[in-house]
Short mmCIF file of C-alpha atoms in Angstrom, two decimals:
data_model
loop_
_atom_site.label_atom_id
_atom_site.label_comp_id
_atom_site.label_asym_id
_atom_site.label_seq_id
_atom_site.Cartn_x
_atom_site.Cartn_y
_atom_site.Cartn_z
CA UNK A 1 0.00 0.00 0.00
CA UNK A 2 1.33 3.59 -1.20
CA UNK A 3 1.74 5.85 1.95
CA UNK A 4 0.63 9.32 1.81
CA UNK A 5 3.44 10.23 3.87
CA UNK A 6 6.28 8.76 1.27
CA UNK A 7 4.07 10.69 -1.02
CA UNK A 8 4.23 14.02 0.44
CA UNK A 9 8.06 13.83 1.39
CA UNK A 10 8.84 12.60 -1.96
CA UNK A 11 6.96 15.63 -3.14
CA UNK A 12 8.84 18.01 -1.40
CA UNK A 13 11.93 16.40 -2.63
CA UNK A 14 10.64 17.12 -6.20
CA UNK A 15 10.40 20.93 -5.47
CA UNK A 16 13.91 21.50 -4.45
CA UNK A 17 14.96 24.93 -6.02
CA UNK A 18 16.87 25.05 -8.90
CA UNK A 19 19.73 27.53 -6.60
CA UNK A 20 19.56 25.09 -3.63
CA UNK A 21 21.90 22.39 -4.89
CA UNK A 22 23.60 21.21 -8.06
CA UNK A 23 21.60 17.81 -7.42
CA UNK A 24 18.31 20.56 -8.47
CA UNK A 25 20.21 21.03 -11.83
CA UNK A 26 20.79 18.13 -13.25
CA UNK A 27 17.59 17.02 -11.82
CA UNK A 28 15.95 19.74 -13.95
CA UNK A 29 17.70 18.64 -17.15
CA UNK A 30 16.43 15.29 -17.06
CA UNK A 31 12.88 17.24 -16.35
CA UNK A 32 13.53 19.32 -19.61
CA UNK A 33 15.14 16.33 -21.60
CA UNK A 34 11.90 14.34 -20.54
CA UNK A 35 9.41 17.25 -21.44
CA UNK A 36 11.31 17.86 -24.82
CA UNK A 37 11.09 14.06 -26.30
CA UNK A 38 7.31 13.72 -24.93
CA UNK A 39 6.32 17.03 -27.05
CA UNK A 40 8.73 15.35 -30.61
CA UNK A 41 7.15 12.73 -30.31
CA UNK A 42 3.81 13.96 -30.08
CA UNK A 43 4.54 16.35 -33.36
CA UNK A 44 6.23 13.61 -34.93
CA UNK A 45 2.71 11.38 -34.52
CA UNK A 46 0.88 14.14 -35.82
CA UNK A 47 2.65 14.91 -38.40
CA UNK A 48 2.79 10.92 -39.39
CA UNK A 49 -0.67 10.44 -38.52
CA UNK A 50 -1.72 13.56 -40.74
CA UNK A 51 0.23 12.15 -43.59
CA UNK A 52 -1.88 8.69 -43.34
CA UNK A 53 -4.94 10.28 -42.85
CA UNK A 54 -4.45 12.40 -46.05
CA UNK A 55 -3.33 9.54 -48.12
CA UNK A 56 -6.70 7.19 -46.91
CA UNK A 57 -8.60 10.59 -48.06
CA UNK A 58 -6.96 11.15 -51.83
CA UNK A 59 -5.87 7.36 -52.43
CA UNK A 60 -8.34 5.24 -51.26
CA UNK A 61 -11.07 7.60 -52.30
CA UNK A 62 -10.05 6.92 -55.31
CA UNK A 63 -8.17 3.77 -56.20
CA UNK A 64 -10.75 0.52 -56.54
CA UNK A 65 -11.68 -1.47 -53.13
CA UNK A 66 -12.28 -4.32 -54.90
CA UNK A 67 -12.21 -5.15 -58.49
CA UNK A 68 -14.05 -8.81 -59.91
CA UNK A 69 -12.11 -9.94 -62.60
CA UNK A 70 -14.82 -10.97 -64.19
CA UNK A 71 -18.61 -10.44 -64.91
CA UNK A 72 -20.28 -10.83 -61.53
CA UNK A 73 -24.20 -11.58 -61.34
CA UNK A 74 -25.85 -9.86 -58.32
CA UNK A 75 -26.88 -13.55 -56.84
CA UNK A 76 -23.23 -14.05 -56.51
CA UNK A 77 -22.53 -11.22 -53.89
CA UNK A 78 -26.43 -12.84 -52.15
CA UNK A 79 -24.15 -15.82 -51.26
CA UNK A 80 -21.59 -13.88 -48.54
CA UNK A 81 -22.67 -13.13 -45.45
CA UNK A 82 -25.27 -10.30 -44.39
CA UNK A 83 -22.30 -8.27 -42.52
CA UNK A 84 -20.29 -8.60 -45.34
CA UNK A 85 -22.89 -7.55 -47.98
CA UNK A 86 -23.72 -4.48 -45.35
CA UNK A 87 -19.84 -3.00 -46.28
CA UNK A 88 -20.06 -3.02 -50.00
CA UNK A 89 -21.87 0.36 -49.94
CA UNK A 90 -22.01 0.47 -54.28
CA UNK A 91 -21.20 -1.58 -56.91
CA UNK A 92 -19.96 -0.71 -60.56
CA UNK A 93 -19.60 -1.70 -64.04
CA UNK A 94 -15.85 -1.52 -64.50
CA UNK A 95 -13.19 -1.73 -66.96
CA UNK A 96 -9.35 -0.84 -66.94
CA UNK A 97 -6.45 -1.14 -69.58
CA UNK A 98 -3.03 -0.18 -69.86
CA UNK A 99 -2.84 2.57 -72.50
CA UNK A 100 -0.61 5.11 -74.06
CA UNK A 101 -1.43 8.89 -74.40
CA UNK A 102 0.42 10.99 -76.97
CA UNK A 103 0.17 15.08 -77.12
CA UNK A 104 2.21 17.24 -79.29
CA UNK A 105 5.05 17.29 -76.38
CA UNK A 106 5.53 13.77 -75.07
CA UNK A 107 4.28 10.16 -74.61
CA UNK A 108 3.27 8.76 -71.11
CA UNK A 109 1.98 4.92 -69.96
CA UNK A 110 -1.23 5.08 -67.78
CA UNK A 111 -3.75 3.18 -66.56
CA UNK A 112 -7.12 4.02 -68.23
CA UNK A 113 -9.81 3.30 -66.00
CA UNK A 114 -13.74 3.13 -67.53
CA UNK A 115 -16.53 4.19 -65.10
CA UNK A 116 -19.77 5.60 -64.61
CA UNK A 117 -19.71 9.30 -63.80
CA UNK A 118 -22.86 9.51 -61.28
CA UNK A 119 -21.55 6.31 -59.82
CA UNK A 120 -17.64 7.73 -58.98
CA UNK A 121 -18.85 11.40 -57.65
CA UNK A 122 -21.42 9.85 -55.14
CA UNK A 123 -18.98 6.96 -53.95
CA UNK A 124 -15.42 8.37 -54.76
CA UNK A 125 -13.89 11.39 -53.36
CA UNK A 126 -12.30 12.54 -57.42
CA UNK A 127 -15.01 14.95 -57.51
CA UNK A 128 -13.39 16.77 -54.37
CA UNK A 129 -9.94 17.05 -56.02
CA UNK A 130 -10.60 18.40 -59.58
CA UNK A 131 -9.00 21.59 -60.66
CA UNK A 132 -10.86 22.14 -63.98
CA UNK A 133 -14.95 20.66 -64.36
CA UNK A 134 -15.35 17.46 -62.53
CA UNK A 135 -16.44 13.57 -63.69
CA UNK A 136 -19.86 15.36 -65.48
CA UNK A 137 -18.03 16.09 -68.52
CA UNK A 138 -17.53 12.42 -69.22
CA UNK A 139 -20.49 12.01 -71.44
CA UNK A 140 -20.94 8.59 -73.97
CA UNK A 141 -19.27 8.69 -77.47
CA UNK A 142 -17.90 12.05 -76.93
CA UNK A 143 -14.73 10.18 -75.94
CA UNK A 144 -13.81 12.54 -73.73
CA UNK A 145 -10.85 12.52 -70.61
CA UNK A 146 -10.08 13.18 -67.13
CA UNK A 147 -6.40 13.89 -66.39
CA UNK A 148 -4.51 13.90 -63.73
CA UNK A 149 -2.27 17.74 -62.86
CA UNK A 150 0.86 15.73 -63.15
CA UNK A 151 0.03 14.05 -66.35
CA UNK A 152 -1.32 17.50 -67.84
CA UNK A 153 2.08 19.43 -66.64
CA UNK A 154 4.20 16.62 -68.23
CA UNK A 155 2.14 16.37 -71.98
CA UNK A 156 1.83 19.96 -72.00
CA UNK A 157 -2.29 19.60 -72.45
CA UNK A 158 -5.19 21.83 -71.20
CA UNK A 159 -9.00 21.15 -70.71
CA UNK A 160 -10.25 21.50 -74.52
CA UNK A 161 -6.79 20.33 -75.90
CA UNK A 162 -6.99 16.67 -78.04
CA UNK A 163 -4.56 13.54 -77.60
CA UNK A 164 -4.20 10.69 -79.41
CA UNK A 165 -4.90 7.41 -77.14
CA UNK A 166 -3.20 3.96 -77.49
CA UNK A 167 -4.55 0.18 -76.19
CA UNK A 168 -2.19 -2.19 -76.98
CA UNK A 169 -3.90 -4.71 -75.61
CA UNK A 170 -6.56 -4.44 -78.28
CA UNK A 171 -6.24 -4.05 -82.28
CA UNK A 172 -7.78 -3.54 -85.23
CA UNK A 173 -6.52 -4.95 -89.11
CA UNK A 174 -5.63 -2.75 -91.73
CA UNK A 175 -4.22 -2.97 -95.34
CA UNK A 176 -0.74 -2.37 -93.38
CA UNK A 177 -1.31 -5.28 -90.87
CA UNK A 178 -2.61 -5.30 -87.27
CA UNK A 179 -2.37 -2.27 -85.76
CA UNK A 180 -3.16 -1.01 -82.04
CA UNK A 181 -6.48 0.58 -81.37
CA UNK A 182 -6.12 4.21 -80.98
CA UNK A 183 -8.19 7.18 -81.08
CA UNK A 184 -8.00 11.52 -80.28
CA UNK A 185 -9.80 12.17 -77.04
CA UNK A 186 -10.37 15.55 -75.71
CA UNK A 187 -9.24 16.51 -72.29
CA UNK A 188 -12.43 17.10 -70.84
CA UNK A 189 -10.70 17.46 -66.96
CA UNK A 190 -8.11 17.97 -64.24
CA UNK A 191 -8.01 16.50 -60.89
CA UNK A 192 -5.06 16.72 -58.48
CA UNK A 193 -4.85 14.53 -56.11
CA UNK A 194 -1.34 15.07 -54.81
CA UNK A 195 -0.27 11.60 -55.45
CA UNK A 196 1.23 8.77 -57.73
CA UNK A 197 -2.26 8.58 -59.30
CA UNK A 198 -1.90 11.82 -60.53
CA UNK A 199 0.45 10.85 -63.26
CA UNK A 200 -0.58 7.07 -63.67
CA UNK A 201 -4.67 7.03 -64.23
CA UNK A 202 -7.03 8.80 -66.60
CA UNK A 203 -10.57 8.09 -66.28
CA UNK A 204 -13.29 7.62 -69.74
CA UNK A 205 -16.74 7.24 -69.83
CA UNK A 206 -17.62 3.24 -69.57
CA UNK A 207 -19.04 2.93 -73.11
CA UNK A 208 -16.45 4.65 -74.63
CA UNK A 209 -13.91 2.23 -73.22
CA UNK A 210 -16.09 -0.73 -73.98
CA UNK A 211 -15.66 0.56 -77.96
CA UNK A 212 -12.08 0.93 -77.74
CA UNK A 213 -11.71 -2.08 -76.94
CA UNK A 214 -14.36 -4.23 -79.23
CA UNK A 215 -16.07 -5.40 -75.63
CA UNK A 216 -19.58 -5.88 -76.64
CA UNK A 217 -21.33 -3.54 -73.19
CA UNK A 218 -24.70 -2.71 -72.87
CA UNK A 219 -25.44 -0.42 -70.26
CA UNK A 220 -28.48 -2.11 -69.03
CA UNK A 221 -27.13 -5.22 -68.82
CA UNK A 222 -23.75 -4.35 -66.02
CA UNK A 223 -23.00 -8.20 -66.08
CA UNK A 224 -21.93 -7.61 -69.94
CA UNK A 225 -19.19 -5.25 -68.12
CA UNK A 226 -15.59 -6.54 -68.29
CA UNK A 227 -15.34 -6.14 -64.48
CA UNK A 228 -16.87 -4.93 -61.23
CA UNK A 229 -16.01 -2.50 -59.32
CA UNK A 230 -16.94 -2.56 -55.25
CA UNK A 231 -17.24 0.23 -52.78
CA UNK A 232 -16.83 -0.91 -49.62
CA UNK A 233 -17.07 1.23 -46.48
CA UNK A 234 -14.09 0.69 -44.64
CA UNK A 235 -11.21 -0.08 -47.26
CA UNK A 236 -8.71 -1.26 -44.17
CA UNK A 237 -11.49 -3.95 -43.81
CA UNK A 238 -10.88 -5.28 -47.08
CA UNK A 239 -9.46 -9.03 -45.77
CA UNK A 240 -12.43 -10.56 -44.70
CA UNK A 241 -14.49 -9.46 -47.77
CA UNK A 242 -11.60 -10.77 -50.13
CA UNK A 243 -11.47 -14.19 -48.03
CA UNK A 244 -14.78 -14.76 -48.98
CA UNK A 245 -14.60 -13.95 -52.49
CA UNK A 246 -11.38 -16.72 -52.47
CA UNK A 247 -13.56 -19.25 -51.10
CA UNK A 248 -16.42 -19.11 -53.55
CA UNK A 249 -13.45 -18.99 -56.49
CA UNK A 250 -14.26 -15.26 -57.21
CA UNK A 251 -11.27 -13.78 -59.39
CA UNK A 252 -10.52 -10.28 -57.45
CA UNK A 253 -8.05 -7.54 -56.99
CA UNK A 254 -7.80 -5.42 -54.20
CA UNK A 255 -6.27 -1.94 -53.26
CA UNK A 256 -3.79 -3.69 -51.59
CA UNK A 257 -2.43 -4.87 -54.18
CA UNK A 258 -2.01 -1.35 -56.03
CA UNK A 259 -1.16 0.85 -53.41
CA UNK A 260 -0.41 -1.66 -50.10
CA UNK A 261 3.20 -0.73 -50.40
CA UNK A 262 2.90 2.76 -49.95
CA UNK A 263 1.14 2.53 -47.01
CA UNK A 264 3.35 -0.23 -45.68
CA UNK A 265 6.24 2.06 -45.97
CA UNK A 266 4.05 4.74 -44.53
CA UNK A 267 3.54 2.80 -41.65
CA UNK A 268 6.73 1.28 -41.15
CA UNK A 269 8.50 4.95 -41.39
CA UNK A 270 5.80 5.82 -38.66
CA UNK A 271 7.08 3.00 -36.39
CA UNK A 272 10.49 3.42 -36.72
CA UNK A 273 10.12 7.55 -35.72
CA UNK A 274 8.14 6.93 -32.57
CA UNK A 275 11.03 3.96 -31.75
CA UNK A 276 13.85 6.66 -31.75
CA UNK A 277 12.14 9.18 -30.13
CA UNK A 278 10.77 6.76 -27.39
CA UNK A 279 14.51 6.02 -27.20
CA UNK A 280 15.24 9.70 -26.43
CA UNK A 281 12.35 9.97 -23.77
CA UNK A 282 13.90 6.55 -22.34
CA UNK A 283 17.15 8.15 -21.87
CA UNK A 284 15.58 11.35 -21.06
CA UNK A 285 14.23 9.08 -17.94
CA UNK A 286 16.91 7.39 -16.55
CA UNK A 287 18.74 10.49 -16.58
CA UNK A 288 16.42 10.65 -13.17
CA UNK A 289 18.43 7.42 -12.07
CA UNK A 290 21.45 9.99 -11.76
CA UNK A 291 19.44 12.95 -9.87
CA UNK A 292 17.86 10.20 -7.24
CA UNK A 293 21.40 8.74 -6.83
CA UNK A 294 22.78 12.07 -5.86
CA UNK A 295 19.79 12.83 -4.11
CA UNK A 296 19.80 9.61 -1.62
CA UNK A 297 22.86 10.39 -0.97
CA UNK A 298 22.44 14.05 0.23
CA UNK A 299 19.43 13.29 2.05
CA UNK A 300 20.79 9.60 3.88
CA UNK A 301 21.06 11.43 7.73
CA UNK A 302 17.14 12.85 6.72
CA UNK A 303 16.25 8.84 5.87
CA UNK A 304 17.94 7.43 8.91
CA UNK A 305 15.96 10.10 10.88
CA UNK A 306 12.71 9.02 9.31
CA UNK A 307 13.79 5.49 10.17
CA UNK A 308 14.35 6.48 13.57
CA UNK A 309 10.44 8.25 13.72
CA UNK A 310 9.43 4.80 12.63
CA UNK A 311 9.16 4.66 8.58
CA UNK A 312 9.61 1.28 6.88
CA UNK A 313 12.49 0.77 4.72
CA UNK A 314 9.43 0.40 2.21
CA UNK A 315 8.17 3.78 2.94
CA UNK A 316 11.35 5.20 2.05
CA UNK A 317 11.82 3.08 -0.82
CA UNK A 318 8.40 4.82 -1.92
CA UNK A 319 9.95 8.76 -1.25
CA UNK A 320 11.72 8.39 -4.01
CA UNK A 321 9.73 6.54 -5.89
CA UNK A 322 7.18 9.06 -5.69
CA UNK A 323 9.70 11.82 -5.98
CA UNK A 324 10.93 10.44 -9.47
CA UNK A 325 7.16 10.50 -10.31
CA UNK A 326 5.97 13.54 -9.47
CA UNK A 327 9.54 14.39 -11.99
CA UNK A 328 8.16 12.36 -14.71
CA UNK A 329 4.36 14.18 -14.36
CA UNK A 330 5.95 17.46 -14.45
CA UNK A 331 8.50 16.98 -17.73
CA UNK A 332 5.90 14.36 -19.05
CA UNK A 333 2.46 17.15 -18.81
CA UNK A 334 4.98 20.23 -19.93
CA UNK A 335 5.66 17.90 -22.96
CA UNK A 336 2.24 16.90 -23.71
CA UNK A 337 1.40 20.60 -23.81
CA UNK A 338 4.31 22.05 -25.60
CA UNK A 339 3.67 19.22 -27.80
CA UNK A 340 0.20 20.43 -28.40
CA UNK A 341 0.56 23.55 -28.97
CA UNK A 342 3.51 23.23 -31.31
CA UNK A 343 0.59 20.50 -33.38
CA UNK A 344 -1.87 23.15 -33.64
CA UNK A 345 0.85 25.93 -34.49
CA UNK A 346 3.05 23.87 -36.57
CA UNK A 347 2.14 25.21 -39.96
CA UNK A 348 1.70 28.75 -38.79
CA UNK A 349 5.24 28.53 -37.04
CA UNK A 350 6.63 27.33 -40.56
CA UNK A 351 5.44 30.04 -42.19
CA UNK A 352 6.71 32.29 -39.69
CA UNK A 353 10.00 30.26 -39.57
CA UNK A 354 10.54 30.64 -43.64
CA UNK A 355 11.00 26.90 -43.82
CA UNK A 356 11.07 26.17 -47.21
CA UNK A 357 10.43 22.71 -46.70
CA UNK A 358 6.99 23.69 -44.54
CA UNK A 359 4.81 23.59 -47.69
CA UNK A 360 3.89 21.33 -50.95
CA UNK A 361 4.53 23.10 -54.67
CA UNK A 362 0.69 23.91 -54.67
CA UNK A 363 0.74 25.48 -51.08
CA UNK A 364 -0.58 23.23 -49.11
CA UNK A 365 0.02 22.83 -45.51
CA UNK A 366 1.81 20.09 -43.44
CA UNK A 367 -0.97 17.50 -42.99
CA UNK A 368 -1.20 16.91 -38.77
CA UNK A 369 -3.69 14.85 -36.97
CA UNK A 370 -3.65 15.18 -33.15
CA UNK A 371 -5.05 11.02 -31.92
CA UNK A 372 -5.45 11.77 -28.34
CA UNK A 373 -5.39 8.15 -27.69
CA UNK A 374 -1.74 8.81 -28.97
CA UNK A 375 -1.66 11.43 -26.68
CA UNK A 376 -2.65 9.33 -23.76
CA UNK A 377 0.07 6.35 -24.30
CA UNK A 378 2.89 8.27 -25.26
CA UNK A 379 2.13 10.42 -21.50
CA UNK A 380 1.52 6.80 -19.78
CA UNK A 381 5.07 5.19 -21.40
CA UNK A 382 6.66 8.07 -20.04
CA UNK A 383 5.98 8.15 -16.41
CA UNK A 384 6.06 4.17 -16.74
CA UNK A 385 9.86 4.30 -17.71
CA UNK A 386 10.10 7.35 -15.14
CA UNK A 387 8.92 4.80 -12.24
CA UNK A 388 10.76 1.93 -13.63
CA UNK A 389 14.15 4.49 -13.54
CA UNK A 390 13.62 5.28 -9.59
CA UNK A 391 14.01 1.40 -8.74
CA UNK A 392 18.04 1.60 -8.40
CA UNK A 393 18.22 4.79 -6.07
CA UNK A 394 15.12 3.51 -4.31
CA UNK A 395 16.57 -0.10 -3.31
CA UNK A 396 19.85 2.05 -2.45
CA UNK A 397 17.92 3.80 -0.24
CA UNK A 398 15.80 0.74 1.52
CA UNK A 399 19.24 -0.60 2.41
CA UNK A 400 20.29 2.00 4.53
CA UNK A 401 21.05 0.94 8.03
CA UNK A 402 19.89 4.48 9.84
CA UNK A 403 22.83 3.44 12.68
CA UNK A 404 25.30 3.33 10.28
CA UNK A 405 23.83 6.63 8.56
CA UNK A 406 23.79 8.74 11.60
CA UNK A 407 27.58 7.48 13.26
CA UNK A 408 29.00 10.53 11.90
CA UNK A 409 26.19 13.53 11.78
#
């Protein structure tokens, strides 16, 4: 059982002045050391955090869930069970092929993806992201284009301007031989999306992908479609949903498999930045171990006194104990606020800072996204290793014989 009495002498230990003894000093460093790695780590989080966040938003918004491989027949998606049936919020005819788009400048691979415009802007987030019209201007045999901005910087193309479109993968015979299906398209409009899809995907009208390449669609028949596309709720719940599909022999792709990396790497960057700076809050801790030390030793005629007034060696095992506590509460709060503040401020401070670094080509901010649940472990780690660093300097002082301490005072 914790003593209040340990607690309040430990307490007063913790307030010793900073012009009272050297022991205050260093004892305040490891405070500040402490209060500095709680409040990187927090930014750090954020920052990280923010940086997911905003890549769920613009890529997963976008990119397919789930594509079938294959025509799909509504009974089909009857068969899997009600909760998982519940998560595919829309389904959509779907067809994608590698392609080739040529402007007067340059030549660029993409992927050219075939949808249906009223289907994407109530299910996708592309409509959010477009710089020039949005997914309306995608209209049937009018063969017109959305582009990404990075595509449109590199071919030198404008909404209104033509290019000439390429599908290898389909071909039509002339008197010259087999040749590659191609046709002009007209840059109907520009999304940026701040991303690798900005420079990889074009999107087309359904039919007009069907013609280019000779798939026989009709629009009121979707099972005609070359694929399906699935919208499912919560893309990070995608495993269960493509488990099923493997065990009723359902051909399927899944986001993971386009853009898992990237968020693997995400991830793993995240991990590795809140390892180094727990490092620095570890050593930040156990810096106490060096205060406590000094301090038991400064106050050993005060503990054989208190053993002499009858305190257990436990009770003064817990002084400092609670003294390298009530250390870690103060350096671990001060961090959690500076670190807060400096979350909220970040971008403004930036600005103010003239880090060129601060902002994106287009002007966009540092993404940050304060998890106080984050908040709340990274504050909990930090007094734990704060507690676990009083253990030496506490056991030092429960084996203090007060007879011994007192022979010469």
């Amino acid at each position: 059982m914790m003593s209040f009495v340990s607690a309040r002498i430990g307490y007063r230990y913790s307030k010793t002045k900073i012009s009272s003894s050297f022991i205050a000093l260093i004892n305040f460093f490891s405070v500040l050391g402490l209060c500095l790695g709680v409040a990187a780590l927090i930014v750090v989080l954020s920052v990280m955090n923010g940086l997911e966040d905003q890549l769920k938003q613009r890529i997963l918004g976008v990119v397919p869930h789930i594509v079938i491989t294959q025509p799909l027949l509504n009974p089909v998606i009857n068969q899997l069970k009600p909760e998982l049936q519940d998560s595919i919020i829309a389904t959509m005819p779907f067809i994608e092929r590698q392609a080739l788009v040529q402007s007067a400048q340059d030549l660029s691979g993409v992927s050219l993806q075939g949808v249906e415009p009223d289907t994407m802007q109530h299910y996708s987030s592309l409509n959010d992201h477009f710089v020039f019209n949005d997914l309306a201007v995608l209209v049937p045999k009018q063969y017109n284009v959305v582009i990404g901005y990075a595509l449109a910087r590199k071919l030198n193309v404008q909404v209104g301007d033509t290019m000439r479109l390429i599908l290898p993968s389909s071909s039509r015979f002339t008197p010259l031989g087999r040749v590659p299906t191609q046709r002009n398209v007209t840059v109907g409009g520009i999304f940026n999306l701040q991303s690798v899809e900005d420079s990889q995907t074009i999107f087309m009208h359904i039919d007009d992908v069907h013609r280019l390449a000779r798939i026989k669609y009709s629009p009121s028949q979707p099972q005609t479609s070359d694929s399906t596309r699935w919208f499912i709720s919560d893309p990070f719940a995608y495993a269960e949903l493509s488990a099923a599909l493997n065990a009723l022999s359902i051909p399927h792709t899944t986001w993971r498999e386009r853009q898992g990396p990237l968020f693997d790497a995400v991830k793993m960057e995240k991990n590795m930045m809140s390892l180094m700076l727990l490092l620095v809050i570890a050593v930040a801790a156990f810096n106490i171990i060096s205060a406590l030390v000094m301090v038991v030793i400064e106050k050993t005629p005060d503990i054989a006194i208190l053993r002499t007034q009858g305190l257990t060696a436990w009770q003064i095992m817990q002084i400092f104990m609670f003294n390298g506590l009530f250390n870690g509460i103060k350096g671990a709060g001060a961090g959690v606020v500076l670190g807060v503040i400096l979350v909220y401020g970040l971008n403004p401070l930036l600005i103010l800072l003239d880090v060129p670094l601060a902002l994106s080509g287009d002007g966009q901010p540092v993404p940050v996204l304060l998890q106080w649940y984050n908040v709340l472990w990274i504050m909990g780690v930090s007094l734990l290793l704060c507690v676990l660093a009083t253990l030496p300097p506490a056991l030092k002082a429960l084996r203090l014989q007060p007879a011994q301490s007192l022979k010469y005072e």
